[in-house]
């Protein structure tokens, strides 16, 4: 039968009198009321009620032996955790049920924590009791604050980044990358010097991390050294100053390179004249006549280091007169190239004499008659390159076009604000070498910004911020023919403005 | 009237003594003050007998009895049996019981009319109890414990049971026993009532740890305050004495 459940009498527990004071209570393990039980048994006996903790007033952190300092605000979760940890292993004696802070005046140097604990007493009755633990804060400066106080400019590790080229484009780009990834967040000081930047760190591991980061974005070689600062013979502690000397390879984008014969053969007989298309942790080289691509890693480069034949400073502007495509459009890793035979004339020659050059170029997909292009004028150049001399019977073309130019339109645009802006690192500028050529720097920076506009893949790793001051003028949108390449609005990040005004926070959603 | 005492520094008086309306058994050993406390109270009215049972001192827990009889475990020696037969009044039937559960004091709780027993007691023993003690026998549990003889104690006037007994159980037992019952503790919160105290119709003896509250509960439920021993004993004497010669 399904419902043969036993009839159970409902049991109501009656009341008995507490054996000590006689108040009616529900029977428990000790058969005493809670007050009598409390008066008999004190479960907080033997627990610490008074503890001394060390506090660093400079950085507001608390000392956790043997060596760490824990940063915590007053009445915060971390401080509560730290304080409870200081009481020793509570779980062996009682069960902790609740813990909270009791307010104390911050200047009193006392922290009070109220703990509620439970313990089993006298035949199974569980008693719960609250008690207050008082912590006395003693002020004691932590090691790092002491060091900073003693000598504010003290650094332990330094990274010296150098690139032996006359322009600073790489460093502008590197600066943006560093900002985006926060690689220099632990740097004490950043100093800008001739042909490079110095970074100073408080910790050797921070410096190593920074060097590795840079190594991922540029091909470099480095060496490190250390210098003994102090030495404690008794405990055998040695304090050093570490220096990392990092050299970035001098090949930049859009450089024309003549490869040394060894390198050319190792790369599969890549024509000795190549253009560098991209520099990341590897150098991408493109042969403009065969449209062959290859990559050179950092160690491969530094094994046989070579210099560029022409750098982008030596660009000459050409006018394209005629384009004859030779091959079909090919796609190498996202960039399209098309071989074409073009008729060009130097801008300086145009209209003045009849110097026309017939050259083969890889920019057939971009150029049309009447366009402007930037390239290297080999016909008119007197290159003094040793590598070039090693090749016998090498015929050089008169000119090599590297990129399309928007020269005239840029003329119009000069002086107009851009809808986006970049942040910059706080750097000290070293004035001692007399290199304070601000105009040159400004024009290089402008060139860098223009580069960013034209190349979406360059923008990939960088954060661009919306420029609030930008007001598009009414007659700006009269582009005829080609559209000037510009940064689409979707790529821009709204600048996070952390101010007291809370409305600003909403702007992040734009 | 309730008295507080100790046996050899232990407050478990009910282990070392057995008190009924007709006699009192006390364990040997320890200081004479234990015996003399009983004597001072009871000697005028009932015999106080010093004995051991089965060679042990725990006389309170291994024998069960009332004014009509006394039941002893199977391992009681013949000398003890004889000694008891000699010392106790003639109308008290002293009987040795052959029972697997030999701690009869823990298994049987009785007064002069009703007895509560351990649920697993033999059928023959139950009949023997009904015969010898002249009582009605009920198998019961107290607050889920089967050792009824340990967790409750009752006289003809009232009874004290384990503190965790529910109200329904209390009502049920009260109707069975026909005496008022109360749930309480003895010896400062101890739940083992019968080990902590002994009681008869006019007096009680409790362990020294018993608090004033517990003592007042005991005195009120067993109605000890107005109890006069002489009246009760005289009644008994009348039925005992046939004639004066």
XYZ file of C-alpha atoms in Angstrom:
755
model
C 0.000 0.000 0.000
C 1.358 3.303 -0.958
C 0.409 5.429 1.994
C 1.606 3.331 4.873
C 3.549 6.133 6.469
C 3.772 5.856 10.206
C 1.703 8.204 12.222
C 4.187 10.475 13.894
C 3.086 12.530 16.807
C 4.129 16.145 16.373
C 6.733 16.881 19.004
C 6.763 20.265 20.661
C 9.709 20.908 22.905
C 8.640 22.307 26.228
C 10.482 24.691 28.489
C 12.640 23.864 31.431
C 14.036 26.201 34.024
C 17.634 27.317 33.602
C 19.521 25.428 36.235
C 21.289 28.544 37.478
C 18.919 31.425 37.300
C 15.568 29.741 36.893
C 14.310 31.538 33.793
C 12.305 29.287 31.476
C 14.412 28.308 28.492
C 14.350 25.814 25.670
C 16.493 22.854 26.720
C 19.970 22.900 25.178
C 23.137 20.900 25.639
C 24.083 22.658 28.834
C 20.507 23.253 30.056
C 21.500 26.772 31.016
C 20.229 30.049 29.682
C 22.595 31.963 27.414
C 23.499 34.536 30.043
C 24.430 31.935 32.596
C 26.401 30.052 29.958
C 28.230 33.228 28.993
C 29.039 33.931 32.599
C 30.462 30.478 32.996
C 32.392 30.064 29.804
C 34.397 32.658 27.898
C 35.178 31.313 24.460
C 37.482 34.206 23.620
C 39.920 33.154 26.269
C 43.332 32.700 24.798
C 42.678 34.728 21.632
C 44.743 37.789 20.813
C 43.024 41.025 21.659
C 45.842 43.477 21.108
C 48.158 43.467 18.093
C 50.829 45.869 16.829
C 51.063 46.497 13.075
C 53.565 48.524 11.065
C 52.302 51.189 8.724
C 54.178 53.263 6.145
C 52.775 56.788 6.180
C 54.180 57.663 2.736
C 52.528 54.978 0.684
C 49.801 53.997 3.171
C 50.777 50.361 3.264
C 51.084 47.804 6.016
C 53.978 45.507 6.719
C 53.519 41.784 6.177
C 56.580 39.906 7.371
C 59.070 38.948 6.107
C 59.284 41.470 3.350
C 56.075 42.596 1.638
C 54.128 45.772 2.161
C 50.416 45.590 1.478
C 48.707 48.722 0.276
C 45.307 49.171 1.891
C 42.943 52.003 2.677
C 41.402 52.420 6.105
C 38.264 50.307 6.555
C 38.805 48.437 3.294
C 38.472 44.755 2.480
C 42.223 44.290 2.104
C 42.873 45.824 5.493
C 40.267 43.567 7.113
C 41.859 40.536 5.550
C 45.290 41.662 6.704
C 44.081 42.320 10.267
C 42.376 38.961 10.604
C 45.476 37.278 9.239
C 47.503 38.932 11.969
C 45.551 37.124 14.679
C 47.194 33.830 13.978
C 45.300 30.719 13.038
C 41.880 31.373 14.528
C 40.314 28.309 12.976
C 42.103 25.977 15.330
C 40.301 27.368 18.319
C 36.998 28.902 17.264
C 34.875 29.344 14.200
C 34.846 32.869 12.777
C 31.369 33.966 11.812
C 31.588 37.705 11.200
C 34.145 40.486 11.206
C 33.732 44.218 10.786
C 35.474 47.484 11.579
C 34.559 49.701 14.491
C 35.066 53.328 13.617
C 38.115 54.943 15.121
C 39.550 58.389 14.575
C 42.144 58.082 11.772
C 44.745 60.064 13.693
C 44.441 57.895 16.762
C 46.604 55.226 15.138
C 44.226 52.575 16.405
C 42.205 50.179 14.321
C 39.402 48.237 15.973
C 37.907 45.105 14.509
C 34.827 43.446 15.942
C 34.846 39.670 15.523
C 32.004 37.234 16.132
C 33.087 33.704 16.917
C 31.390 30.428 17.736
C 32.566 27.522 19.817
C 31.110 24.325 21.201
C 30.920 24.152 24.979
C 29.641 21.743 27.601
C 27.953 18.836 25.822
C 27.252 20.230 22.422
C 25.806 23.667 23.085
C 27.283 26.138 20.567
C 27.954 29.542 22.046
C 28.407 32.694 19.955
C 30.304 35.669 21.288
C 31.527 38.977 19.925
C 34.693 40.695 20.955
C 36.830 43.595 19.820
C 40.480 43.391 18.819
C 42.545 46.534 18.954
C 45.414 47.112 16.524
C 48.031 49.713 17.297
C 49.523 51.271 14.153
C 53.198 52.018 14.418
C 54.699 54.216 11.738
C 57.639 52.789 9.903
C 58.743 53.760 6.403
C 58.856 50.935 3.927
C 62.023 50.207 1.993
C 60.980 51.658 -1.318
C 59.803 54.901 0.254
C 63.062 55.178 2.168
C 65.008 54.776 -1.000
C 62.937 57.329 -2.829
C 63.228 59.778 0.020
C 66.974 59.365 0.223
C 67.575 59.994 -3.436
C 64.564 60.752 -5.596
C 66.349 60.171 -8.895
C 67.763 56.878 -7.883
C 67.356 54.319 -10.565
C 68.426 50.716 -10.487
C 68.054 49.756 -14.124
C 68.310 51.866 -17.265
C 67.382 51.030 -20.838
C 69.095 53.074 -23.537
C 67.234 52.830 -26.833
C 69.169 54.021 -29.832
C 68.635 54.075 -33.576
C 71.359 55.524 -35.716
C 69.260 57.280 -38.312
C 68.836 60.990 -38.810
C 65.066 61.037 -38.274
C 62.888 60.209 -35.314
C 59.942 58.511 -37.005
C 60.576 55.195 -35.265
C 60.602 56.846 -31.901
C 57.298 58.619 -32.544
C 55.721 55.320 -33.482
C 57.339 53.534 -30.557
C 56.070 56.198 -28.206
C 52.510 55.563 -29.335
C 52.916 51.812 -28.972
C 54.350 52.185 -25.502
C 51.436 54.384 -24.504
C 48.903 51.930 -25.813
C 50.370 48.924 -24.033
C 51.491 50.776 -20.948
C 54.966 49.291 -21.152
C 56.568 52.305 -19.543
C 54.185 52.505 -16.619
C 56.900 51.450 -14.201
C 59.529 53.869 -15.487
C 60.766 56.411 -12.988
C 62.103 58.773 -15.606
C 62.170 59.023 -19.384
C 64.775 61.112 -21.094
C 64.991 62.051 -24.736
C 68.488 62.239 -26.143
C 70.102 62.573 -29.523
C 69.222 59.559 -31.651
C 67.321 57.824 -28.895
C 65.412 57.695 -25.638
C 66.582 56.603 -22.168
C 64.221 54.847 -19.766
C 64.999 54.511 -16.061
C 63.448 51.849 -13.820
C 63.501 50.976 -10.138
C 63.766 47.286 -10.745
C 65.808 45.132 -13.058
C 62.867 42.960 -13.950
C 60.832 45.982 -15.014
C 63.628 46.974 -17.345
C 63.869 43.446 -18.778
C 60.155 43.428 -19.393
C 60.394 46.721 -21.240
C 63.260 45.492 -23.392
C 61.320 42.384 -24.299
C 58.330 44.493 -25.221
C 60.376 46.653 -27.547
C 61.945 43.531 -28.987
C 58.527 42.367 -30.034
C 57.778 45.457 -32.053
C 61.152 46.344 -33.535
C 64.151 44.273 -34.548
C 66.876 45.073 -32.071
C 70.002 43.800 -30.472
C 70.937 44.462 -26.916
C 73.593 43.946 -24.346
C 73.468 44.448 -20.645
C 75.952 45.436 -18.022
C 75.970 46.021 -14.329
C 77.891 48.267 -12.044
C 78.449 47.629 -8.341
C 77.009 50.353 -6.166
C 77.297 48.933 -2.698
C 78.184 45.724 -1.012
C 77.403 44.325 2.419
C 80.126 41.790 3.220
C 78.369 40.379 6.248
C 75.152 39.326 4.586
C 76.661 39.150 1.123
C 74.140 41.532 -0.389
C 75.295 43.293 -3.514
C 73.483 46.331 -4.924
C 74.007 46.952 -8.613
C 73.007 49.423 -11.270
C 71.992 47.613 -14.435
C 72.190 49.103 -17.912
C 70.647 47.694 -21.053
C 72.002 49.070 -24.271
C 69.461 48.473 -27.007
C 70.050 49.271 -30.640
C 67.180 49.335 -33.097
C 68.014 48.383 -36.612
C 68.483 51.412 -38.876
C 66.291 50.115 -41.676
C 62.978 51.959 -41.794
C 59.851 51.757 -43.880
C 60.097 52.961 -47.446
C 63.881 52.783 -47.432
C 65.685 51.627 -50.496
C 68.260 49.010 -49.696
C 70.982 47.349 -51.634
C 71.422 43.932 -50.065
C 74.924 42.605 -49.533
C 75.568 39.601 -51.798
C 75.555 37.141 -48.917
C 72.193 38.256 -47.694
C 70.754 38.348 -51.191
C 71.742 34.771 -51.861
C 70.560 33.564 -48.486
C 67.175 35.033 -49.252
C 66.948 33.167 -52.489
C 68.662 35.588 -54.797
C 66.367 38.450 -54.036
C 67.327 41.286 -56.383
C 69.863 43.361 -54.599
C 67.669 46.434 -54.789
C 64.776 46.052 -52.401
C 62.341 48.314 -50.696
C 61.554 47.886 -47.052
C 57.781 47.768 -46.747
C 57.209 47.088 -43.076
C 59.209 46.897 -39.890
C 57.843 44.938 -36.947
C 59.924 42.442 -35.085
C 60.960 41.358 -38.577
C 61.880 43.433 -41.591
C 59.710 42.935 -44.657
C 61.532 43.429 -47.937
C 59.949 43.732 -51.353
C 61.708 43.408 -54.656
C 59.909 45.995 -56.792
C 60.756 44.369 -60.057
C 59.756 40.804 -59.324
C 57.209 41.517 -56.632
C 58.888 39.012 -54.331
C 58.455 39.401 -50.669
C 60.572 38.153 -47.829
C 61.124 38.634 -44.136
C 64.306 39.165 -42.262
C 64.323 38.451 -38.552
C 66.323 40.477 -36.050
C 69.177 37.990 -35.637
C 69.384 37.401 -39.353
C 69.778 41.128 -39.820
C 72.361 41.611 -37.098
C 74.484 38.781 -38.372
C 75.253 40.797 -41.482
C 74.047 44.289 -40.739
C 73.559 46.597 -43.695
C 72.501 50.159 -44.168
C 69.887 51.616 -46.495
C 70.846 53.132 -49.740
C 68.225 55.847 -49.684
C 65.992 56.933 -46.866
C 62.640 58.627 -47.088
C 64.275 61.969 -46.580
C 65.624 61.712 -50.008
C 62.234 61.397 -51.675
C 61.832 63.188 -54.951
C 58.469 64.004 -56.373
C 57.575 62.689 -59.788
C 54.675 63.278 -62.106
C 53.258 60.216 -63.757
C 52.722 60.661 -67.435
C 51.625 57.249 -68.563
C 50.905 53.892 -66.998
C 51.051 50.532 -68.767
C 50.178 47.584 -66.586
C 52.390 44.576 -67.081
C 51.068 41.969 -64.714
C 47.906 41.333 -62.829
C 47.222 42.553 -59.417
C 48.751 40.369 -56.756
C 48.075 40.331 -53.107
C 50.820 39.829 -50.540
C 49.516 39.643 -47.036
C 46.836 42.236 -47.492
C 48.684 44.711 -49.634
C 48.109 44.725 -53.324
C 50.789 45.272 -55.871
C 50.711 45.469 -59.603
C 53.662 45.668 -61.909
C 53.438 48.413 -64.463
C 55.682 50.317 -66.816
C 55.358 54.009 -66.239
C 56.586 57.147 -67.828
C 57.533 59.674 -65.231
C 59.186 62.996 -65.065
C 60.652 64.705 -62.044
C 58.547 67.536 -60.864
C 61.466 69.840 -60.978
C 62.012 68.873 -64.625
C 58.399 69.040 -65.645
C 57.796 71.824 -68.085
C 61.394 72.844 -67.938
C 63.093 70.169 -69.904
C 62.244 66.892 -71.517
C 63.751 64.445 -69.023
C 61.446 61.504 -69.047
C 62.201 58.218 -67.382
C 60.763 54.885 -68.275
C 60.695 52.760 -65.179
C 59.020 49.662 -63.871
C 57.138 50.082 -60.708
C 55.088 47.973 -58.321
C 52.493 50.677 -57.788
C 50.571 50.022 -60.960
C 47.305 49.643 -59.065
C 47.524 53.107 -57.546
C 48.950 55.300 -60.254
C 47.174 56.942 -63.107
C 48.357 59.549 -65.526
C 48.574 62.883 -63.862
C 49.235 61.508 -60.420
C 52.099 62.475 -58.240
C 54.405 59.882 -56.824
C 57.331 59.932 -54.462
C 60.402 57.928 -55.266
C 64.153 57.800 -55.258
C 66.097 59.518 -57.980
C 68.885 57.097 -58.736
C 69.723 58.808 -62.009
C 70.657 61.991 -60.313
C 72.122 60.472 -57.197
C 75.698 59.798 -56.344
C 75.575 56.936 -53.949
C 78.652 55.983 -52.135
C 77.604 52.551 -51.033
C 80.121 49.790 -50.627
C 77.590 47.093 -51.248
C 76.657 48.531 -54.567
C 80.262 48.394 -55.624
C 80.412 44.686 -54.918
C 77.990 43.962 -57.636
C 79.400 43.931 -61.134
C 77.176 44.378 -64.068
C 74.224 45.556 -62.095
C 72.025 47.899 -64.033
C 70.177 50.318 -61.847
C 66.947 51.877 -62.987
C 66.767 55.629 -63.225
C 64.123 55.961 -60.557
C 62.188 53.798 -58.194
C 58.755 54.937 -57.175
C 57.807 54.102 -53.633
C 54.500 55.717 -52.918
C 51.799 57.912 -54.244
C 51.835 61.457 -53.149
C 49.000 63.799 -52.343
C 51.251 66.768 -52.363
C 48.928 69.536 -53.480
C 46.068 68.487 -51.325
C 48.385 68.416 -48.371
C 49.324 71.965 -49.112
C 45.737 72.941 -48.715
C 45.348 70.967 -45.585
C 48.353 72.283 -43.835
C 47.458 74.265 -40.792
C 44.017 72.743 -40.497
C 43.326 70.777 -37.380
C 42.758 67.073 -37.575
C 39.697 65.410 -36.088
C 41.923 63.141 -34.072
C 44.901 63.560 -31.825
C 47.566 61.495 -30.132
C 48.793 61.365 -26.581
C 52.465 61.609 -25.756
C 54.824 60.337 -23.094
C 56.269 62.702 -20.552
C 59.857 63.022 -21.572
C 62.708 65.169 -20.421
C 64.459 66.685 -23.396
C 68.220 66.761 -23.253
C 69.204 70.233 -24.371
C 72.892 69.756 -23.965
C 73.698 68.565 -27.431
C 72.274 71.648 -29.083
C 69.854 69.606 -31.046
C 66.916 71.725 -30.097
C 65.850 72.143 -33.617
C 62.181 72.479 -32.931
C 61.123 73.217 -36.470
C 62.704 70.086 -37.766
C 61.052 68.073 -35.045
C 57.687 69.661 -35.778
C 57.862 68.870 -39.478
C 58.939 65.303 -38.745
C 56.031 64.913 -36.387
C 53.706 66.282 -39.029
C 55.090 63.763 -41.472
C 54.466 61.024 -38.948
C 50.869 62.089 -38.495
C 50.400 62.130 -42.238
C 51.820 58.625 -42.389
C 49.290 57.513 -39.853
C 46.499 58.942 -41.923
C 47.579 57.133 -45.015
C 48.302 53.722 -43.546
C 45.559 51.835 -41.753
C 47.914 49.030 -40.810
C 50.166 51.470 -39.018
C 47.185 52.661 -37.009
C 46.396 49.135 -35.959
C 48.549 49.177 -32.870
C 47.941 52.741 -31.852
C 45.142 54.423 -29.948
C 43.819 57.540 -31.565
C 41.708 59.904 -29.563
C 38.943 62.175 -30.682
C 40.005 65.755 -30.816
C 37.348 67.788 -29.107
C 38.654 71.061 -30.426
C 38.244 70.010 -33.996
C 35.622 71.940 -35.878
C 35.175 70.826 -39.457
C 35.052 73.930 -41.572
C 32.228 74.291 -44.037
C 34.232 74.256 -47.220
C 36.466 71.371 -46.333
C 34.475 68.707 -48.082
C 35.098 69.594 -51.675
C 37.248 66.663 -52.601
C 37.365 66.261 -56.322
C 38.766 63.124 -57.765
C 40.628 61.096 -55.183
C 39.549 61.303 -51.671
C 42.260 62.338 -49.353
C 42.860 59.337 -47.105
C 41.820 60.123 -43.622
C 41.088 58.347 -40.458
C 37.531 57.068 -40.319
C 35.604 58.108 -37.256
C 35.011 54.572 -36.021
C 38.661 54.112 -35.277
C 38.846 56.973 -32.889
C 38.617 56.386 -29.156
C 36.939 58.905 -26.957
C 39.397 60.284 -24.547
C 38.587 59.188 -20.998
C 38.371 62.266 -18.887
C 38.511 61.259 -15.233
C 37.379 64.371 -13.501
C 35.139 65.116 -10.566
C 32.329 65.926 -12.884
C 30.575 62.615 -13.296
C 28.879 63.522 -16.509
C 32.149 63.243 -18.306
C 32.185 59.520 -17.694
C 29.259 59.076 -20.003
C 31.352 60.204 -22.903
C 33.114 56.885 -22.960
C 30.112 55.397 -24.573
C 30.362 57.556 -27.651
C 12.815 17.999 52.106
C 15.677 17.662 49.717
C 19.230 17.203 50.900
C 22.445 17.746 48.947
C 25.330 15.327 49.384
C 28.293 13.724 47.685
C 29.676 10.218 47.474
C 33.492 10.243 47.336
C 33.573 13.556 45.445
C 30.960 12.379 42.920
C 27.609 14.076 42.697
C 25.875 11.015 41.235
C 24.042 10.026 44.357
C 21.515 7.865 42.525
C 24.291 5.514 41.437
C 25.401 4.635 44.931
C 22.081 4.431 46.728
C 18.520 3.205 46.289
C 15.644 4.808 48.174
C 12.094 3.503 48.469
C 9.260 4.072 50.887
C 10.158 0.973 52.937
C 13.940 0.763 52.931
C 17.122 2.374 51.727
C 20.199 0.695 50.238
C 23.554 2.447 50.468
C 26.909 1.510 48.971
C 29.905 0.612 51.110
C 33.117 2.516 50.987
C 33.876 6.149 50.893
C 33.420 8.252 53.954
C 30.914 7.426 56.625
C 29.302 10.841 56.116
C 27.410 9.507 53.094
C 25.836 6.791 55.187
C 25.314 9.042 58.139
C 23.422 11.612 56.048
C 20.986 8.934 55.040
C 20.795 7.663 58.595
C 20.120 11.088 59.998
C 17.142 11.507 57.723
C 15.722 8.029 57.547
C 16.826 5.849 60.432
C 13.770 6.751 62.513
C 11.422 5.468 59.865
C 12.949 2.922 57.573
C 15.978 0.633 57.664
C 19.109 1.963 55.946
C 21.121 -1.017 54.711
C 24.767 -0.904 53.737
C 25.428 -3.421 51.012
C 27.171 -4.275 47.822
C 25.439 -5.998 44.919
C 27.322 -8.327 42.644
C 30.444 -7.111 44.388
C 29.945 -3.580 43.057
C 29.172 -0.285 44.697
C 26.732 0.854 42.027
C 23.786 -0.470 43.989
C 21.432 2.227 42.756
C 21.746 1.295 39.121
C 21.664 -2.460 39.161
C 18.704 -3.134 41.384
C 15.127 -1.954 41.138
C 12.505 -1.963 43.828
C 9.626 -0.386 45.649
C 7.946 -0.954 49.003
C 6.675 -4.335 47.883
C 9.825 -5.935 46.593
C 13.365 -5.697 45.390
C 14.761 -7.154 42.162
C 18.429 -8.044 41.946
C 20.530 -8.993 38.926
C 21.582 -12.545 38.269
C 25.157 -11.968 39.365
C 24.264 -11.030 42.926
C 26.126 -13.345 45.280
C 24.267 -15.593 47.654
C 25.753 -13.864 50.687
C 24.509 -10.519 49.486
C 21.131 -11.979 48.804
C 20.959 -13.440 52.286
C 22.197 -10.238 53.841
C 19.498 -8.285 52.096
C 16.799 -10.769 53.011
C 17.881 -10.452 56.625
C 18.114 -6.711 56.710
C 14.961 -5.762 54.893
C 11.453 -5.922 56.387
C 9.676 -9.214 55.880
C 7.037 -7.965 53.527
C 9.632 -6.885 51.027
C 10.149 -9.737 48.547
C 13.770 -9.982 47.497
C 14.138 -11.747 44.197
C 17.033 -12.464 41.908
C 16.158 -11.980 38.217
C 17.698 -13.857 35.359
C 17.861 -11.152 32.738
C 20.293 -10.320 29.987
C 20.031 -6.618 30.788
C 21.501 -6.866 34.241
C 21.534 -3.146 35.171
C 17.958 -3.282 36.354
C 18.126 0.161 37.865
C 18.782 1.634 34.431
C 16.079 -0.411 32.765
C 13.253 -0.098 35.240
C 11.788 3.017 36.812
C 8.993 2.384 39.272
C 6.964 3.651 42.143
C 4.534 1.666 44.253
C 1.895 1.355 41.512
C 3.366 1.720 38.050
C 6.631 0.776 36.404
C 8.236 1.922 33.142
C 10.670 -0.499 31.577
C 13.257 -0.775 28.830
C 11.605 -1.806 25.573
C 13.790 -4.870 25.106
C 13.125 -6.451 28.480
C 12.219 -10.180 28.476
C 8.637 -11.193 28.790
C 9.379 -13.307 31.886
C 11.090 -10.408 33.556
C 8.094 -8.231 32.871
C 5.840 -10.770 34.531
C 8.229 -11.043 37.423
C 8.199 -7.314 37.873
C 4.416 -7.259 37.891
C 4.442 -10.079 40.442
C 7.194 -9.078 42.803
C 6.763 -5.329 42.775
C 2.999 -5.432 42.439
C 2.906 -2.852 39.688
C 1.506 -2.277 36.246
C 4.287 -2.493 33.691
C 4.610 -0.240 30.619
C 7.367 -0.371 28.054
C 8.321 3.200 27.209
C 11.043 5.496 26.014
C 11.929 8.870 27.455
C 12.905 11.595 24.960
C 13.993 8.868 22.585
C 16.211 7.132 25.164
C 15.458 3.506 25.980
C 17.131 3.547 29.399
C 14.058 4.753 31.185
C 15.504 3.956 34.575
C 18.296 6.482 34.079
C 16.479 9.392 32.527
C 13.476 9.629 34.760
C 12.613 9.126 38.371
C 9.210 9.209 40.001
C 7.572 8.608 43.324
C 3.931 8.238 44.230
C 3.589 12.018 44.303
C 5.324 13.254 41.210
C 8.121 12.682 38.714
C 11.081 14.343 37.005
C 12.078 13.443 33.445
C 14.803 14.198 30.881
C 14.768 17.899 29.904
C 14.377 17.265 26.189
C 11.097 15.403 26.600
C 8.450 16.907 24.369
C 5.149 18.143 25.734
C 3.181 15.372 24.059
C 5.409 12.712 25.581
C 5.100 14.364 28.951
C 1.309 14.258 28.734
C 1.332 10.641 27.666
C 3.617 9.557 30.480
C 1.693 11.555 32.984
C -1.517 9.762 32.067
C 0.191 6.406 32.271
C 1.762 7.072 35.602
C -1.085 9.088 37.066
C 1.352 11.501 38.660
C 2.330 15.028 37.660
C 5.572 15.103 35.655
C 7.993 17.877 34.896
C 11.025 18.009 32.573
C 14.068 19.269 34.371
C 17.693 18.750 35.243
C 19.716 17.854 38.276
C 23.332 18.448 39.297
C 23.757 21.750 37.409
C 22.245 20.803 34.089
C 22.864 17.051 34.002
C 20.212 15.168 32.045
C 20.680 11.814 33.784
C 18.051 12.376 36.430
C 17.967 9.048 38.199
C 21.724 8.913 38.549
C 21.818 12.332 40.122
C 19.149 11.924 42.784
C 17.053 9.451 44.764
C 13.561 10.198 45.994
C 10.694 8.691 47.936
C 7.387 10.052 49.068
C 8.676 12.378 51.745
C 12.357 13.051 51.087
C 14.934 13.363 48.331
C 18.689 13.320 48.133
C 20.499 15.177 45.310
C 24.096 15.650 44.223
C 25.968 18.584 45.713
C 26.144 20.405 42.353
C 22.382 20.769 42.207
C 21.512 24.446 41.958
C 18.853 26.138 44.001
C 16.573 26.367 40.989
C 16.756 22.644 40.373
C 16.198 21.948 44.030
C 13.093 24.091 44.105
C 11.765 22.306 41.001
C 12.375 18.935 42.674
C 10.750 19.985 45.898
C 7.698 21.314 44.135
C 7.113 18.421 41.747
C 7.653 15.694 44.355
C 5.637 17.680 46.891
C 8.316 17.399 49.527
C 7.662 20.613 51.347
C 4.642 19.565 53.332
C 5.549 15.873 53.416
C 5.535 14.299 56.871
C 7.215 10.961 57.017
C 5.458 9.757 60.081
C 2.022 9.841 58.482
C 3.103 7.681 55.593
C 5.081 5.244 57.641
C 2.310 4.896 60.204
C 0.010 3.856 57.423
C 2.441 1.221 56.411
C 2.919 0.080 59.978
C -0.764 -0.420 60.346
C -0.805 -2.912 57.578
C 2.284 -4.589 58.896
C 1.372 -5.198 62.442
C -1.345 -7.744 62.973
C -1.660 -7.560 66.635
C 0.068 -6.481 69.756
C 0.862 -9.247 71.962
